[in-house]
XYZ file of N, CA and C in Angstrom:
309
model
N -17.426 31.913 -20.733
C -16.485 31.302 -19.800
C -15.288 31.020 -20.298
N -14.140 32.053 -19.556
C -13.010 31.381 -19.760
C -12.162 29.877 -19.547
N -11.610 29.613 -20.093
C -10.804 28.426 -20.295
C -11.979 26.901 -19.576
N -13.104 27.167 -20.342
C -13.726 26.276 -20.292
C -13.871 25.388 -21.311
N -14.553 24.069 -21.518
C -14.320 22.899 -22.274
C -15.349 23.009 -23.317
N -14.692 23.158 -24.586
C -15.783 23.416 -25.806
C -16.001 22.268 -26.382
N -15.613 20.913 -25.725
C -15.537 19.562 -26.709
C -16.986 18.924 -26.115
N -17.615 18.601 -27.143
C -18.566 18.022 -27.064
C -18.630 16.470 -26.490
N -17.089 15.910 -26.910
C -17.194 14.341 -26.584
C -15.851 14.453 -25.855
N -15.836 13.535 -25.052
C -14.295 13.432 -24.041
C -13.361 12.863 -24.752
N -12.011 13.417 -24.795
C -11.095 12.563 -25.189
C -10.771 11.370 -24.751
N -10.016 10.533 -25.402
C -9.402 9.350 -24.875
C -8.296 9.039 -25.504
N -7.499 8.897 -24.716
C -5.809 8.647 -25.040
C -5.756 7.303 -26.270
N -5.242 7.478 -27.187
C -5.121 6.239 -28.268
C -3.941 6.719 -29.029
N -2.619 5.644 -29.081
C -1.518 5.500 -29.886
C -1.434 5.055 -30.623
N -1.814 5.251 -32.012
C -2.014 4.264 -33.245
C -1.300 5.072 -34.268
N -0.418 4.101 -35.000
C 0.213 4.707 -36.417
C -1.118 5.623 -37.054
N -0.585 6.370 -37.788
C -1.261 7.343 -38.399
C -0.730 8.079 -39.820
N -0.992 8.441 -40.794
C -0.778 9.060 -41.866
C -1.633 10.052 -42.193
N -0.894 11.411 -42.646
C -1.420 12.895 -42.898
C -1.373 12.777 -44.179
N -2.438 13.088 -44.981
C -2.317 13.299 -46.336
C -2.305 14.612 -46.985
N -1.458 15.095 -47.279
C -1.090 16.784 -47.917
C -1.562 16.880 -49.063
N -1.544 15.764 -49.993
C -1.777 15.761 -51.295
C -2.041 14.358 -52.240
N -2.384 14.210 -53.036
C -3.156 12.698 -53.485
C -1.514 11.900 -53.224
N -0.323 12.173 -53.669
C 0.784 11.707 -53.414
C 1.948 12.188 -52.149
N 1.314 13.053 -51.388
C 2.436 13.318 -50.352
C 1.646 13.269 -49.122
N 2.554 12.294 -48.389
C 1.796 11.976 -47.170
C 2.893 11.789 -45.728
N 2.454 12.247 -44.780
C 3.245 12.041 -43.697
C 3.012 11.443 -42.757
N 3.830 10.699 -42.244
C 3.953 9.494 -41.078
C 3.310 10.320 -39.509
N 2.885 9.613 -38.862
C 2.422 10.232 -37.644
C 1.768 9.174 -36.631
N 1.321 9.562 -35.540
C 0.784 8.506 -34.989
C -0.361 9.513 -33.988
N -1.214 8.757 -33.541
C -2.396 9.843 -32.749
C -2.120 9.800 -31.275
N -2.337 10.678 -30.190
C -2.236 11.174 -29.161
C -3.495 10.995 -28.567
N -4.922 11.136 -29.120
C -5.962 10.820 -28.448
C -6.722 11.270 -29.399
N -8.100 10.688 -29.178
C -9.401 10.923 -30.251
C -10.664 10.943 -29.410
N -11.628 11.486 -30.284
C -13.228 11.403 -29.623
C -14.061 11.146 -30.950
N -15.189 11.469 -30.438
C -16.357 11.103 -31.449
C -16.164 12.475 -32.245
N -15.621 13.292 -31.925
C -15.934 14.532 -33.143
C -14.407 15.054 -33.044
N -13.083 14.283 -33.049
C -11.873 14.809 -33.272
C -10.827 13.944 -32.901
N -9.531 14.254 -33.621
C -8.411 13.496 -33.217
C -6.972 14.569 -33.289
N -6.046 13.900 -32.359
C -4.615 14.646 -32.155
C -3.808 13.952 -32.759
N -2.978 14.414 -33.469
C -1.822 13.597 -33.783
C -0.506 14.227 -33.891
N 0.735 13.244 -33.853
C 1.709 14.223 -33.498
C 2.820 13.639 -35.011
N 3.328 14.529 -35.545
C 4.273 13.845 -37.090
C 5.566 13.387 -36.398
N 6.038 12.781 -37.394
C 7.331 12.092 -36.915
C 8.323 12.574 -37.421
N 8.182 13.855 -38.704
C 9.034 14.403 -39.333
C 8.872 15.843 -39.188
N 9.880 16.686 -39.357
C 9.917 18.200 -39.304
C 9.013 18.422 -40.721
N 8.396 19.554 -40.625
C 8.090 20.118 -41.976
C 8.107 21.525 -41.757
N 8.186 22.228 -42.697
C 8.344 23.752 -42.968
C 7.335 24.809 -42.251
N 7.394 25.597 -41.867
C 6.475 26.522 -41.237
C 5.426 27.279 -42.135
N 4.309 26.740 -41.749
C 3.288 27.505 -42.755
C 2.833 26.303 -43.666
N 3.521 24.848 -43.685
C 2.842 23.964 -44.317
C 1.578 24.063 -44.132
N 1.414 23.812 -43.091
C 0.019 23.604 -41.994
C -0.730 24.655 -41.743
N -1.883 24.955 -42.050
C -2.449 26.308 -41.045
C -3.768 25.766 -40.443
N -4.376 26.454 -39.525
C -5.812 25.990 -38.907
C -6.384 26.336 -40.115
N -7.318 25.779 -40.216
C -8.662 25.405 -40.899
C -8.410 24.799 -42.199
N -7.230 24.482 -41.910
C -7.159 23.486 -43.711
C -7.993 22.326 -43.256
N -8.488 21.523 -44.674
C -8.818 19.972 -44.214
C -7.897 19.340 -45.113
N -7.699 18.026 -44.300
C -6.717 17.010 -44.628
C -7.464 15.398 -44.625
N -6.862 14.571 -45.125
C -7.585 13.443 -44.742
C -6.476 12.724 -43.853
N -6.661 11.807 -42.897
C -6.180 11.195 -41.954
C -6.239 10.040 -41.824
N -5.401 9.141 -41.912
C -5.715 7.471 -42.127
C -5.016 6.941 -40.699
N -5.674 6.372 -39.751
C -5.166 5.433 -38.826
C -5.270 4.138 -38.562
N -4.412 3.388 -37.933
C -4.461 2.081 -38.154
C -4.821 1.605 -36.684
N -5.842 1.606 -36.088
C -6.185 1.087 -34.614
C -5.735 -0.469 -34.213
N -5.671 -0.602 -32.819
C -5.140 -2.097 -32.584
C -5.586 -3.144 -32.845
N -7.048 -2.828 -33.921
C -7.833 -3.809 -34.415
C -7.065 -4.464 -35.805
N -6.369 -3.247 -36.412
C -5.457 -3.659 -37.693
C -5.837 -3.233 -38.960
N -7.520 -2.723 -38.889
C -8.187 -2.327 -39.966
C -7.667 -0.604 -40.017
N -7.689 -0.241 -41.081
C -7.259 0.843 -41.467
C -8.630 1.827 -41.252
N -8.627 3.070 -40.690
C -9.818 3.805 -41.071
C -9.408 5.616 -41.226
N -10.385 6.387 -42.123
C -9.804 7.279 -42.882
C -10.713 8.026 -42.601
N -10.401 9.584 -42.323
C -11.488 10.649 -41.900
C -11.011 11.736 -42.537
N -11.777 12.442 -42.725
C -11.331 14.089 -43.041
C -11.342 15.120 -41.731
N -10.744 15.430 -41.403
C -10.754 16.565 -40.018
C -9.950 17.893 -40.808
N -10.499 18.844 -39.840
C -9.933 20.507 -39.846
C -9.261 20.496 -39.118
N -7.960 21.324 -39.465
C -7.221 21.784 -38.090
C -7.658 22.921 -37.150
N -7.768 22.331 -36.048
C -8.545 23.368 -35.106
C -7.277 24.182 -34.546
N -6.369 23.146 -33.950
C -4.926 23.756 -33.456
C -4.124 23.248 -33.447
N -2.687 23.800 -33.116
C -1.717 23.236 -33.563
C -0.850 23.837 -32.551
N 0.050 23.105 -31.709
C 1.073 23.332 -30.892
C 2.425 22.232 -30.720
N 3.368 22.460 -30.402
C 4.296 21.635 -30.070
C 4.233 20.211 -29.962
N 3.361 20.163 -29.268
C 2.329 18.470 -28.729
C 1.956 17.825 -29.781
N 1.233 18.491 -30.996
C 0.651 17.718 -31.839
C -0.314 18.481 -32.422
N -1.313 18.428 -33.755
C -2.203 18.902 -34.142
C -3.814 18.193 -34.072
N -4.296 19.203 -33.498
C -5.648 18.889 -33.251
C -6.949 19.106 -34.578
N -7.323 18.105 -34.779
C -8.311 17.762 -35.968
C -10.002 17.617 -35.509
N -10.479 18.670 -35.838
C -12.058 18.359 -36.028
C -12.569 17.559 -36.646
N -13.349 16.467 -36.755
C -13.392 15.407 -37.487
C -15.114 15.850 -37.519
N -15.843 16.042 -38.665
C -17.368 16.373 -38.614
C -18.081 15.233 -38.504
N -17.341 14.406 -39.376
C -18.406 13.092 -39.491
C -17.939 11.700 -38.502
N -17.153 12.364 -37.427
C -16.704 11.696 -36.451
C -15.800 10.657 -36.446
N -14.995 9.882 -35.519
C -14.497 8.634 -35.528
C -15.378 7.539 -35.425
N -15.258 6.312 -35.928
C -15.956 5.113 -35.308
C -16.366 5.254 -34.152
N -17.539 4.644 -33.585
C -17.494 4.628 -31.815
C -16.816 3.255 -31.354
N -16.423 2.254 -31.858
C -15.779 0.963 -32.138
C -13.915 1.899 -31.577
N -13.824 2.633 -32.154
C -12.310 2.838 -31.897
C -12.080 3.842 -30.582
N -13.372 4.150 -29.850
C -13.050 4.971 -28.725
C -13.065 4.635 -27.452
N -11.998 4.390 -26.538
C -12.216 3.426 -25.375
C -13.306 4.055 -24.592
N -13.457 3.064 -23.572
C -14.512 3.455 -22.416
C -14.004 4.695 -21.534
N -12.795 4.750 -21.247
C -12.770 5.449 -20.051
C -11.400 6.788 -20.634
N -12.105 8.072 -20.394
C -11.722 9.293 -21.292
C -9.891 9.411 -20.402
N -9.336 10.368 -21.389
C -7.959 10.435 -21.065
C -7.985 11.508 -20.172
């Protein structure tokens, strides 16, 4: 089906501070755009050279939701565009982070 929704879990708007870990000591500041039990989309605050990130690469993402607790997950880049970077998070985001109403 062309244009069909492939997500298993609905997205929910979430605007939390985030960090994308490129390497052990290399971190990029970001914020979340939305999240679900199976993924997260972030926007970076700084420009990075083309080719630094690519689809299929796996990174650690750390978010600080409104609760103030840091939540760390590992995600694989599934898509990138001018709006943000979408990650599939195989272990899922904690249910407590996902609001009741989809975006």
